[in-house]
Tab-separated table of C-alpha atoms in Angstrom:
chain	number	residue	atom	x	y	z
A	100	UNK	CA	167.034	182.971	184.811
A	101	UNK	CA	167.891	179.699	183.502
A	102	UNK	CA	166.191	177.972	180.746
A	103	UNK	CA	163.966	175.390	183.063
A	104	UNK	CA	163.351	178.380	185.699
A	105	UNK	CA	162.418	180.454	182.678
A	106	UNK	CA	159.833	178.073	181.351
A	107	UNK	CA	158.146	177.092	184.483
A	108	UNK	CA	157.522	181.073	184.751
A	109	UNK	CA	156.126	181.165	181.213
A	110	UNK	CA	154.043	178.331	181.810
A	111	UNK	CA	149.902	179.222	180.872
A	112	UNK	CA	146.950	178.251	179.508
A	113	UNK	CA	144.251	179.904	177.588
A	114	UNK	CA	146.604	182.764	176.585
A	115	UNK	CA	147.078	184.561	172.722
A	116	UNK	CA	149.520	184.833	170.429
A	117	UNK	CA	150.810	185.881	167.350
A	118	UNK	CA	153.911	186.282	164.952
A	119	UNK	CA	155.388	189.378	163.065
A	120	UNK	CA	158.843	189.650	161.638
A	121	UNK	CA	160.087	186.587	163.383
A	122	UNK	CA	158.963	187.311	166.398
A	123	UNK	CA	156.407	185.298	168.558
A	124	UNK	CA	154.530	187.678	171.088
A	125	UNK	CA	152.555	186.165	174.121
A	126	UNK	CA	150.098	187.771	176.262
A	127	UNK	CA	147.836	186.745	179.241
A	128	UNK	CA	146.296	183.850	180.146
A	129	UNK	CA	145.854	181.283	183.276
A	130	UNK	CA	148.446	179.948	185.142
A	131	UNK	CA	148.487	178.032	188.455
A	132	UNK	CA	150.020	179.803	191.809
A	133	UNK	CA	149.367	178.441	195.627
A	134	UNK	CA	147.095	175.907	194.114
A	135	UNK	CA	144.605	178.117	192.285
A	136	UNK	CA	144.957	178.950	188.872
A	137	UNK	CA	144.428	182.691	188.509
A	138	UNK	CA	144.557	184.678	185.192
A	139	UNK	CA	148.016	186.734	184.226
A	140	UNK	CA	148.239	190.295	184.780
A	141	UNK	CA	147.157	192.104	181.089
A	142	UNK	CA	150.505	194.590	181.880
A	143	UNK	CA	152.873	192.506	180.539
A	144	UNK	CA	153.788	190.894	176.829
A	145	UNK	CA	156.758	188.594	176.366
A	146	UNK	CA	158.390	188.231	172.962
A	147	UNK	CA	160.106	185.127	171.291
A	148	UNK	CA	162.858	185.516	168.980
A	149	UNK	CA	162.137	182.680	166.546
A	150	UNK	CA	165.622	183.222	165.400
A	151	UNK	CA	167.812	183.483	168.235
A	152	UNK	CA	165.674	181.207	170.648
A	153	UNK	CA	165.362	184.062	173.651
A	154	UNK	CA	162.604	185.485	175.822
A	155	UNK	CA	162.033	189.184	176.616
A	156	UNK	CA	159.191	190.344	178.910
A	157	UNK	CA	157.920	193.642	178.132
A	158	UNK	CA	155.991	195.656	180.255
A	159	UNK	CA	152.631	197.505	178.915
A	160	UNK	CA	151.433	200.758	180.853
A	161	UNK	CA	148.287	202.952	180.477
A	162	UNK	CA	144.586	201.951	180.731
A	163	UNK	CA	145.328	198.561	180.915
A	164	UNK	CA	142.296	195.896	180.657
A	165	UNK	CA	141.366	194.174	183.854
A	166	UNK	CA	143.085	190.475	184.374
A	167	UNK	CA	140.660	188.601	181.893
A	168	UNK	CA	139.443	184.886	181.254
A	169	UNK	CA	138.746	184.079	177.744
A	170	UNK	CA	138.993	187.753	175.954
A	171	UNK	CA	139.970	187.205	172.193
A	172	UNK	CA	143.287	188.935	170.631
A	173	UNK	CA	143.866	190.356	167.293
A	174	UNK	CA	146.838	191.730	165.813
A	175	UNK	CA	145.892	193.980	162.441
A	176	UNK	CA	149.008	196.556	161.244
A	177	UNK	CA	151.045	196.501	164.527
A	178	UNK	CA	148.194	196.837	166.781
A	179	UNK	CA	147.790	194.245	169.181
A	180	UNK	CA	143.180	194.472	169.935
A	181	UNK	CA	141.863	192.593	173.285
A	182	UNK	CA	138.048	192.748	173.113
A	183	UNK	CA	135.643	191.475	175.658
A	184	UNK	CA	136.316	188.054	178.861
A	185	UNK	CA	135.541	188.111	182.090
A	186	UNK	CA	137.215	189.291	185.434
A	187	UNK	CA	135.924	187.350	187.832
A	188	UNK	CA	133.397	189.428	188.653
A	189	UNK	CA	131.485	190.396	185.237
A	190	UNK	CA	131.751	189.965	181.828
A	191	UNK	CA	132.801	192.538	179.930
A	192	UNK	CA	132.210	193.993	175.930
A	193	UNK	CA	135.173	196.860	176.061
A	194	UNK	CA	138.260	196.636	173.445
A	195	UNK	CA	141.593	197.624	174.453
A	196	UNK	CA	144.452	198.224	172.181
A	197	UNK	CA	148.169	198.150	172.346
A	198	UNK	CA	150.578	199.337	169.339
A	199	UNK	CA	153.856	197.235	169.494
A	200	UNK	CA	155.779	198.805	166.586
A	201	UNK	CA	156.513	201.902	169.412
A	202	UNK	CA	159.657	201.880	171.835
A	203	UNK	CA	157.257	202.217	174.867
A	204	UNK	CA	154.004	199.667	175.003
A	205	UNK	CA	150.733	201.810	176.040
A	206	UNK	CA	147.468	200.457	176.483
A	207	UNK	CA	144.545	202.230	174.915
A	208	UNK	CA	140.601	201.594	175.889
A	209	UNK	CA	138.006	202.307	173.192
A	210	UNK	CA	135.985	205.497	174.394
A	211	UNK	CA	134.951	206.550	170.909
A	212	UNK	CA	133.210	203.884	168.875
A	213	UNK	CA	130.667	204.005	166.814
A	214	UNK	CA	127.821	201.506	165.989
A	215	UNK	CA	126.211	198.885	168.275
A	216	UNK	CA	128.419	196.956	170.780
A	217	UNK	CA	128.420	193.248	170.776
A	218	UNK	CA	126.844	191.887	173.836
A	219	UNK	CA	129.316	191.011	176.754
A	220	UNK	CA	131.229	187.217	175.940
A	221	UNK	CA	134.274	185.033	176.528
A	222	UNK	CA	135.900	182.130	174.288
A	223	UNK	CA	135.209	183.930	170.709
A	224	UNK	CA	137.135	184.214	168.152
A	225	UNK	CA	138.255	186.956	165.601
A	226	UNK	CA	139.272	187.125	162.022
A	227	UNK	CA	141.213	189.951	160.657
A	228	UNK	CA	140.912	190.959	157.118
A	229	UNK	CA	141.487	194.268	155.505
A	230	UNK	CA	141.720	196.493	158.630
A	231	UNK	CA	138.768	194.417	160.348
A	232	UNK	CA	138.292	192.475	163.188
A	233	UNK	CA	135.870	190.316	162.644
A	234	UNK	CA	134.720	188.225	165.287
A	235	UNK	CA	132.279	185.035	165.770
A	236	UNK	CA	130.461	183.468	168.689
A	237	UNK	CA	131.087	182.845	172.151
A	238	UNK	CA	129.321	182.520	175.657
A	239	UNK	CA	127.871	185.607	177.650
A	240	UNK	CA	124.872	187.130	178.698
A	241	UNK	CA	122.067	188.896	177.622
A	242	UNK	CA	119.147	190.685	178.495
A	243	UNK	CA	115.850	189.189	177.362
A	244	UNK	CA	115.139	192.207	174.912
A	245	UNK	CA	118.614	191.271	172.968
A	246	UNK	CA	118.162	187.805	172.576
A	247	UNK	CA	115.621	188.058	169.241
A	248	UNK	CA	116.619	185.074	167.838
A	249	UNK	CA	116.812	181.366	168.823
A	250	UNK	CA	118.671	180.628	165.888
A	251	UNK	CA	121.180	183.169	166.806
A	252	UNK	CA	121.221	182.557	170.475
A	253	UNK	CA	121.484	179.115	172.754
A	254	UNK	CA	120.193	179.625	175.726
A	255	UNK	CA	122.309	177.674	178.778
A	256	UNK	CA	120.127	179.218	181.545
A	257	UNK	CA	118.473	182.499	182.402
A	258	UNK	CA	118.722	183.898	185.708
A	259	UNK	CA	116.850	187.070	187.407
A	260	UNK	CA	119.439	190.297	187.489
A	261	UNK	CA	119.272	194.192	187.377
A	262	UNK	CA	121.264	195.413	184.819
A	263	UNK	CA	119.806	199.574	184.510
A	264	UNK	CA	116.250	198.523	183.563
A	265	UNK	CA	116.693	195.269	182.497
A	266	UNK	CA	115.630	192.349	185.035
A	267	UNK	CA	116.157	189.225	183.532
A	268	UNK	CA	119.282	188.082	181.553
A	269	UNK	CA	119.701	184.766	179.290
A	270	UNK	CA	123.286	182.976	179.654
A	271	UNK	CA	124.017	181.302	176.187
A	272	UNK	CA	125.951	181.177	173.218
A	273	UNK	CA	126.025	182.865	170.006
A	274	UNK	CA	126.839	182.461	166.287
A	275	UNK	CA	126.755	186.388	165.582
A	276	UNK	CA	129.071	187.964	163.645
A	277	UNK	CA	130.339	191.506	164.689
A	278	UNK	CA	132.790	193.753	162.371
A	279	UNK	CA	134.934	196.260	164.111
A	280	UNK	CA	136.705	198.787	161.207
A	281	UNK	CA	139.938	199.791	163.045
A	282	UNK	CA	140.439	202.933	160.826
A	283	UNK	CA	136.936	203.875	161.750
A	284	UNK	CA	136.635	203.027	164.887
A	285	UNK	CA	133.117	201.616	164.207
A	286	UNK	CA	131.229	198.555	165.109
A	287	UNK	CA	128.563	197.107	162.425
A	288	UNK	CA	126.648	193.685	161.897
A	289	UNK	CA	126.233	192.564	158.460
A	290	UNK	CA	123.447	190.367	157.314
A	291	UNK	CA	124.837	187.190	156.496
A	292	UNK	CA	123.539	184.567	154.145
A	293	UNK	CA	123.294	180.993	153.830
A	294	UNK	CA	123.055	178.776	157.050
A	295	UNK	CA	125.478	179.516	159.865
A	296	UNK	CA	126.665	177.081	162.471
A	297	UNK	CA	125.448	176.355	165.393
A	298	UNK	CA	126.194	179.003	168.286
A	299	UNK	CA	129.440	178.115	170.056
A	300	UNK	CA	132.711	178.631	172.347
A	301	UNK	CA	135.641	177.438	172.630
A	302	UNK	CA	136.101	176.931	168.670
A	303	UNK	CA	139.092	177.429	166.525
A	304	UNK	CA	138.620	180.162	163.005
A	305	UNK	CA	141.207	181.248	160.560
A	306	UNK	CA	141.265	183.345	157.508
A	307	UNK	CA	142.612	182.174	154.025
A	308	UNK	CA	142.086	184.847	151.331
A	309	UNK	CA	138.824	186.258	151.508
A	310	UNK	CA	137.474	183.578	153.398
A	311	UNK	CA	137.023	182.719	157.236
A	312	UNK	CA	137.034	179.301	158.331
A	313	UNK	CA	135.159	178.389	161.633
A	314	UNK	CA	134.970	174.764	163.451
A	315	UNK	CA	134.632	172.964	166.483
A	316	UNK	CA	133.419	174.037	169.940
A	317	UNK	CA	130.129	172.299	169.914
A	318	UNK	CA	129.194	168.576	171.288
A	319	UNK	CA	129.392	166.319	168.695
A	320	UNK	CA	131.224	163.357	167.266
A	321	UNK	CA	132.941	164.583	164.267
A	322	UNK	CA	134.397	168.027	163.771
A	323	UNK	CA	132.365	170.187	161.404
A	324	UNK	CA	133.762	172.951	159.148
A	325	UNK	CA	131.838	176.282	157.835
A	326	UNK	CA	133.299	178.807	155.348
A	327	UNK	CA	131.888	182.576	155.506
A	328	UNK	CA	132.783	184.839	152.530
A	329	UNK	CA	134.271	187.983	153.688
A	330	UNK	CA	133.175	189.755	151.061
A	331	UNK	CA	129.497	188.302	150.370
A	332	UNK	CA	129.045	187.315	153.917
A	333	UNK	CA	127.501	184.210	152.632
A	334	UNK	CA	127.896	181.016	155.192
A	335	UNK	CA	129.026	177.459	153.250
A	336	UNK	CA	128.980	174.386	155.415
A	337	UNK	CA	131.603	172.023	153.831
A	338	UNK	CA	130.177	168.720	154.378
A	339	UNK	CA	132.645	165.837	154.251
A	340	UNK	CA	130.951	162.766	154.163
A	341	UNK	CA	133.621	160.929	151.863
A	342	UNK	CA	136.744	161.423	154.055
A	343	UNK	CA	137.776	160.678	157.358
A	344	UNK	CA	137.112	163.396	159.491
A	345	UNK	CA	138.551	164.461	162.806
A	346	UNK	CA	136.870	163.597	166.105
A	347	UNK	CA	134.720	166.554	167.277
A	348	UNK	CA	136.371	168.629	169.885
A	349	UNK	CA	137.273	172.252	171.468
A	350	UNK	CA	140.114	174.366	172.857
A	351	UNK	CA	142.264	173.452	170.122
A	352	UNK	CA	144.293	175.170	167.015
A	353	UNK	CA	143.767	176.068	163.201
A	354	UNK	CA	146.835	177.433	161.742
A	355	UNK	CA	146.633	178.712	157.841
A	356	UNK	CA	149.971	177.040	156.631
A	357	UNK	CA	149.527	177.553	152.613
A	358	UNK	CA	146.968	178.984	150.274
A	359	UNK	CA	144.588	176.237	150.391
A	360	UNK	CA	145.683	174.040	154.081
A	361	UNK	CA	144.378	174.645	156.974
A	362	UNK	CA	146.586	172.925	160.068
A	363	UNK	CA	144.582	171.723	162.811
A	364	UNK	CA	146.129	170.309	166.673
A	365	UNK	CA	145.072	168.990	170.043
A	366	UNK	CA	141.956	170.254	171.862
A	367	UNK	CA	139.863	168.435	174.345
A	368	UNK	CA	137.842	165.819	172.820
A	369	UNK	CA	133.747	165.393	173.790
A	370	UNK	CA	134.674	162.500	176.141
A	371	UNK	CA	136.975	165.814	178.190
A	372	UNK	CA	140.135	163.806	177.527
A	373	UNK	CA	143.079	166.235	175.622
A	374	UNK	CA	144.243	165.296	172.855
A	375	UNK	CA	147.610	164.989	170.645
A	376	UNK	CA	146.243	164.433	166.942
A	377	UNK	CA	147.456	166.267	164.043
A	378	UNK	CA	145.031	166.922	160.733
A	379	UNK	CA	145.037	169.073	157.638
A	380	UNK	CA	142.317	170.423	155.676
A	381	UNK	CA	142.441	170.956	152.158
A	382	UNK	CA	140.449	173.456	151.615
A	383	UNK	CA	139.527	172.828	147.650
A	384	UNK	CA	139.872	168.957	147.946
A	385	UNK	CA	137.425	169.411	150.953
A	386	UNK	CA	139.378	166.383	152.585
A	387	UNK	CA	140.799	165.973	155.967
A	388	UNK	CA	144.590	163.996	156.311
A	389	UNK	CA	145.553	162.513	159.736
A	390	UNK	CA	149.111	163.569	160.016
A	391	UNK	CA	152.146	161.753	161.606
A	392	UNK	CA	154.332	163.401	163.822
A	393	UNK	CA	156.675	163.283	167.094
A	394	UNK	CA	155.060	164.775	169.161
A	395	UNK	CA	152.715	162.673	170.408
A	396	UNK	CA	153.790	162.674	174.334
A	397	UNK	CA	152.581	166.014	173.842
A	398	UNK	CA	148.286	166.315	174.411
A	399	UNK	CA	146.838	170.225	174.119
A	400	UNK	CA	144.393	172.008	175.109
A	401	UNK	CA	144.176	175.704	175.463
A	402	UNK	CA	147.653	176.139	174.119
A	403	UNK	CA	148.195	178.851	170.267
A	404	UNK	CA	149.911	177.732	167.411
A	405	UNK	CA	150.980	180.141	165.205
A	406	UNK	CA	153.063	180.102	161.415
A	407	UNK	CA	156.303	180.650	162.284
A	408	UNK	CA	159.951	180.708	159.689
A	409	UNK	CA	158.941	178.230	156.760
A	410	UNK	CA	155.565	177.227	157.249
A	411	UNK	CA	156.112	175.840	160.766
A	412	UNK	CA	153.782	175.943	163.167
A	413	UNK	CA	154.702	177.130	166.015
A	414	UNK	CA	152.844	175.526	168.995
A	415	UNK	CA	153.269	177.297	172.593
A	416	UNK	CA	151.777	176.828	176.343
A	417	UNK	CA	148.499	175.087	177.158
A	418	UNK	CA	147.399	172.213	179.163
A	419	UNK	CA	148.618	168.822	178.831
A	420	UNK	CA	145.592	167.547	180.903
A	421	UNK	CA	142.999	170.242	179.997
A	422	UNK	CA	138.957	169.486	182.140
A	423	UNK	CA	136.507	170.980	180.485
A	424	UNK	CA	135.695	174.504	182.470
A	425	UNK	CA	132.412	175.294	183.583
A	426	UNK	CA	131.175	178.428	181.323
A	427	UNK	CA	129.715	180.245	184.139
A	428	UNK	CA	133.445	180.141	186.042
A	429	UNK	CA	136.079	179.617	183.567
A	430	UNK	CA	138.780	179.911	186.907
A	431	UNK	CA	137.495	177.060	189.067
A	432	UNK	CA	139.317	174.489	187.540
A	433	UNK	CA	143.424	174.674	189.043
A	434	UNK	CA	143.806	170.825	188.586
A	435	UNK	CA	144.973	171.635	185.057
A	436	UNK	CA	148.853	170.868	184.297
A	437	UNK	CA	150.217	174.381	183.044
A	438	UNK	CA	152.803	174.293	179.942
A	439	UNK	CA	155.898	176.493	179.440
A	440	UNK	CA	157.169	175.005	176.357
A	441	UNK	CA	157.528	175.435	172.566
A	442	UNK	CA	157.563	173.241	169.882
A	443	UNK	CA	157.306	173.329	166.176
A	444	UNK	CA	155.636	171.031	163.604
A	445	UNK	CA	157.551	171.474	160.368
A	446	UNK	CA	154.783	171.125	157.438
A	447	UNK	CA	156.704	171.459	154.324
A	448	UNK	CA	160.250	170.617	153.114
A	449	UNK	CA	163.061	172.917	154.207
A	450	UNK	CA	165.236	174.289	151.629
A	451	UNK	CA	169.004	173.439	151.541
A	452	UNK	CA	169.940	176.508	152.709
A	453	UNK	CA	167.964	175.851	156.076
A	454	UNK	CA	168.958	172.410	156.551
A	455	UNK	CA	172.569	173.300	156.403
A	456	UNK	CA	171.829	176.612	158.425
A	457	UNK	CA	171.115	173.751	161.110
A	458	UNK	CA	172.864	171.803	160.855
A	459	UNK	CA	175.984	173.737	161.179
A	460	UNK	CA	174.164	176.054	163.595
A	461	UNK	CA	173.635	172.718	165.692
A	462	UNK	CA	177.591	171.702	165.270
A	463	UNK	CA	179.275	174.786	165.345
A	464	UNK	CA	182.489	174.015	167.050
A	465	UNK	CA	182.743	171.307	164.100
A	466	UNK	CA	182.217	174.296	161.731
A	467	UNK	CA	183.889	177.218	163.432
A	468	UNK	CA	187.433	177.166	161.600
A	469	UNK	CA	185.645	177.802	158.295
A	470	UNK	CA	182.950	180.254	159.009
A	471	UNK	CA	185.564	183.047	158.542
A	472	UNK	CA	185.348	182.158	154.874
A	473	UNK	CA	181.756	182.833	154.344
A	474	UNK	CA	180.136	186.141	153.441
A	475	UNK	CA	179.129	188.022	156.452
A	476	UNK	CA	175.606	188.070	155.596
A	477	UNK	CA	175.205	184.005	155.484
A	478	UNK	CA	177.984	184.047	158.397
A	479	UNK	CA	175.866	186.136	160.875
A	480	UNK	CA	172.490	183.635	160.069
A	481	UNK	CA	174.663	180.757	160.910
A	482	UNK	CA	175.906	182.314	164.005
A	483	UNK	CA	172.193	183.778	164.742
A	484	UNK	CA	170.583	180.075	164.589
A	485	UNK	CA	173.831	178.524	166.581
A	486	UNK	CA	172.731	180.791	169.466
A	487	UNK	CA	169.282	180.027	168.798
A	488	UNK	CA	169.905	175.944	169.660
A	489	UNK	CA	172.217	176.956	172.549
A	490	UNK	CA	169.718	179.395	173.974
A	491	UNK	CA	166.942	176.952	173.688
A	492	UNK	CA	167.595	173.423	174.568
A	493	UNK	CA	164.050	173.227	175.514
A	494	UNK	CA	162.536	174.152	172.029
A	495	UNK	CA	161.770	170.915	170.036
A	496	UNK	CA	161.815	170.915	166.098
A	497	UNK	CA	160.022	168.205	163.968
A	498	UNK	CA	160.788	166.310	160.764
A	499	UNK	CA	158.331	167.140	158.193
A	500	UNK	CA	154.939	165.924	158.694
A	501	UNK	CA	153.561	163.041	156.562
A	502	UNK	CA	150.008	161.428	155.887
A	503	UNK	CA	149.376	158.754	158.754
C-alpha cells in the first residue's frame, strides 16, 4: 500500500511501543472504524525500520490476550510483557508475553506465578530494571477486604457486585507498587519508604539508572515529579518551587534521552484541551526547560515516544484532539482524531558523519556518480538512509531542540 493508505491504517491511540536495534515495534491500541473507536486486535505487531523508513506487520499466534483498553507493555531481554486493561467487559490482572528475538511470534499467558497478584487495573505504568517489571498505579477495582489503605487507594465510587464471596467492590486508583521477577516468574510488593504520590492513571514513568521517575496523571495545576529508588525503595518528591514548571496534565510522554534528562511531550492538559509543549527535566539541577521546536501544529495525547538513532525521540500515533475518557468506559469516546504518523525531535547535536549521511541520503542523484568511490561499509549506510527518505516522505525530522 502506498505511503498515505499505509498511515491511515496505522493510525491509533493509546497503543505501546518500544525500540531495540533500530527497530521501532508497535502494538495495540484504539483506533476509529464505522464511527466507533474500538481497540486493535492483540494478534498483530508492526515493526519500523528506523533506518530504512518501512513498515512490516507481523502476525502473533498462541494464547493471545483479549483486545484490551489501557493494559501496560514492557519489553525486558527480547520479551515483549502485556499485563492487565480491560475488554469491554471486565478488567483483567493476567500477563501475557511474547518473545520477538524468534522467527515465529507466540503469545504466552502466565499460568505459573508465584506471589500475590496485583488487583485488576488499566492506565499503569511499568519500569523495567534488572529483569523486573516494575509497575505503579492505575484505575481498577477492588473488593472491600483489599482496599486496607486510604492512602494507598482513591476511591472513585463503590458499587454492589458478586465476585466468588465478595459483594461489594471499590472503583479507584492506586499508588501501589508491584514487582514481577521475569526469571522467577514471581510477583512481590516491597515496602516502600518515604511519601509516595498521590494514587493515579494516566501518568507518564521512566527509569534512569537505579531510579524510577513517576509524574502527572492527577488534577492539578503544575506537573509534579517523584523519584523511587530501585534499590532502597525509598519515594523522593522533587519539589521545584524555583523553576518554571510544566502545566499539570495526563496521557502524555517521558522519554530518558541522557544520563541525567528526562524528555517530556504533549498530553491533555486539566482544562481537557491536548497539548503540543516540549520540556526537559534535569534530573540533578532539579529544573524544568521549555523547549522550542517545529512541531507545534502537532498536539498529543495518547501517542509513545520512544529514543530512537542519536538521542531522538521518536514520537508515534495518538490523538491530535484527545477528550478526556471516562475511567469506567475508556471506549466511549470515538470523537477522537486518530494519528498514523511519525516524527522525531532531535535533542542533541548530530555528528558530521550523520549530517552528511543526510544529507547525501536526501540528494542522492546529486551524489550518485561518486558513491562508487566510498568504502562499501559507509556506501551501503548512505544508500540505507537514501531509501529511508524515499520510503518515508511522511516521517518528519527536527533541528535540534533549544531552550524557549
Amino acid at each position: 500500500m502506498d505511503g498515505a493508505a499505509l498511515v491511515r491504517h496505522l493510525r491509533r491511540s493509546s497503543h505501546w511501543a518500544f525500540t531495540d536495534n533500530r527497530t521501532l515495534y508497535v502494538w495495540g491500541g484504539h483506533q476509529e472504524v464505522a464511527g466507533e473507536t474500538v481497540a486493535l486486535p492483540s494478534d498483530e505487531i508492526w515493526l519500523y525500520d528506523l533506518d530504512g523508513g518501512t513498515w512490516e506487520r507481523r502476525e502473533i499466534t498462541g494464547e493471545r490476550p483479549p483486545d484490551l483498553s489501557g493494559p501496560c507493555g514492557s519489553y525486558s531481554n527480547g520479551t515483549f510483557y502485556v499485563f492487565a486493561g480491560c475488554d469491554n467487559r471486565q478488567y483483567t490482572n493476567e500477563m501475557f508475553s511474547c518473545v520477538l528475538t524468534e522467527q515465529n511470534y507466540t503469545w504466552k499467558r502466565a499460568t505459573d506465578t508465584k506471589g500475590s497478584t496485583p488487583s485488576p487495573r488499566i492506565n499503569h505504568s511499568c519500569w523495567v530494571h534488572r529483569d523486573r517489571l516494575i509497575y505503579f498505579g492505575g484505575y481498577g477495582p477492588k473488593t472491600l477486604s483489599q482496599n486496607t489503605s486510604s492512602a494507598s487507594f482513591t476511591v472513585e465510587e463503590m458499587t454492589w457486585s458478586s465476585i466468588g464471596n465478595a459483594l461489594f467492590l471499590c472503583w479507584g486508583w492506586n499508588n501501589e507498587v508491584d514487582v514481577f521477577d521475569v526469571n522467577a516468574a514471581t510477583w512481590t510488593k516491597p515496602e516502600t519508604l518515604g511519601q509516595p504520590p498521590r494514587p493515579r492513571s494516566h501518568h507518564a514513568g521512566a527509569v534512569l539508572g537505579n531510579r524510577g521517575y513517576i509524574c502527572g496523571g492527577v488534577d492539578a495545576a503544575q506537573l509534579d515529579m517523584f523519584c523511587l529508588d530501585l534499590e532502597t525503595w525509598a519515594w523522593t518528591q522533587l519539589d521545584l518551587p524555583h523553576c518554571s514548571t510544566p502545566p499539570g496534565r495526563s496521557m502524555f510522554t517521558i522519554t530518558p534521552t541522557s544520563d541525567h534528562a528526562l524528555f517530556i511531550y504533549g498530553g491533555v492538559g486539566a482544562d481537557g484541551n491536548t497539548l503540543n509543549d516540549a520540556w526537559q527535566f534535569h534530573t540533578q539541577k532539579r529544573d524544568w526547560t521549555k523547549m522550542a521546536h517545529p512541531h507545534r501544529d502537532k498536539p498529543r495525547g495518547c501517542h509513545t515516544a520512544c529514543l530512537g538513532r542519536d538521542s531522538d525521540v521518536v514520537v508515534f500515533g495518538g490523538s491530535s484532539n484527545t477528550c478526556t475518557p471516562d475511567s469506567r468506559a475508556v471506549l466511549k469516546n470515538p470523537g477522537q482524531h486518530h494519528c498514523g504518523d511519525l516524527f522525531c525531535f532531535q535533542t542533541q547535536p548530530y555528528s558530521l558523519h550523520r549530517l552528511c549521511e543526510d544529507l547525501i541520503g536526501r540528494n542522492l542523484k546529486m551524489f550518485e556518480k561518486h558513491l562508487i568511490q566510498l568504502p562499501s561499509q559507509l556506501r551501503g549506510g548512505i544508500e540505507t538512509r537514501a531509501a529511508f527518505f524515499s520510503a518515508s516522505p511522511y516521517v518528519l525530522t527536527a533541528p535540534a531542540l533549544t531552550a524557549d
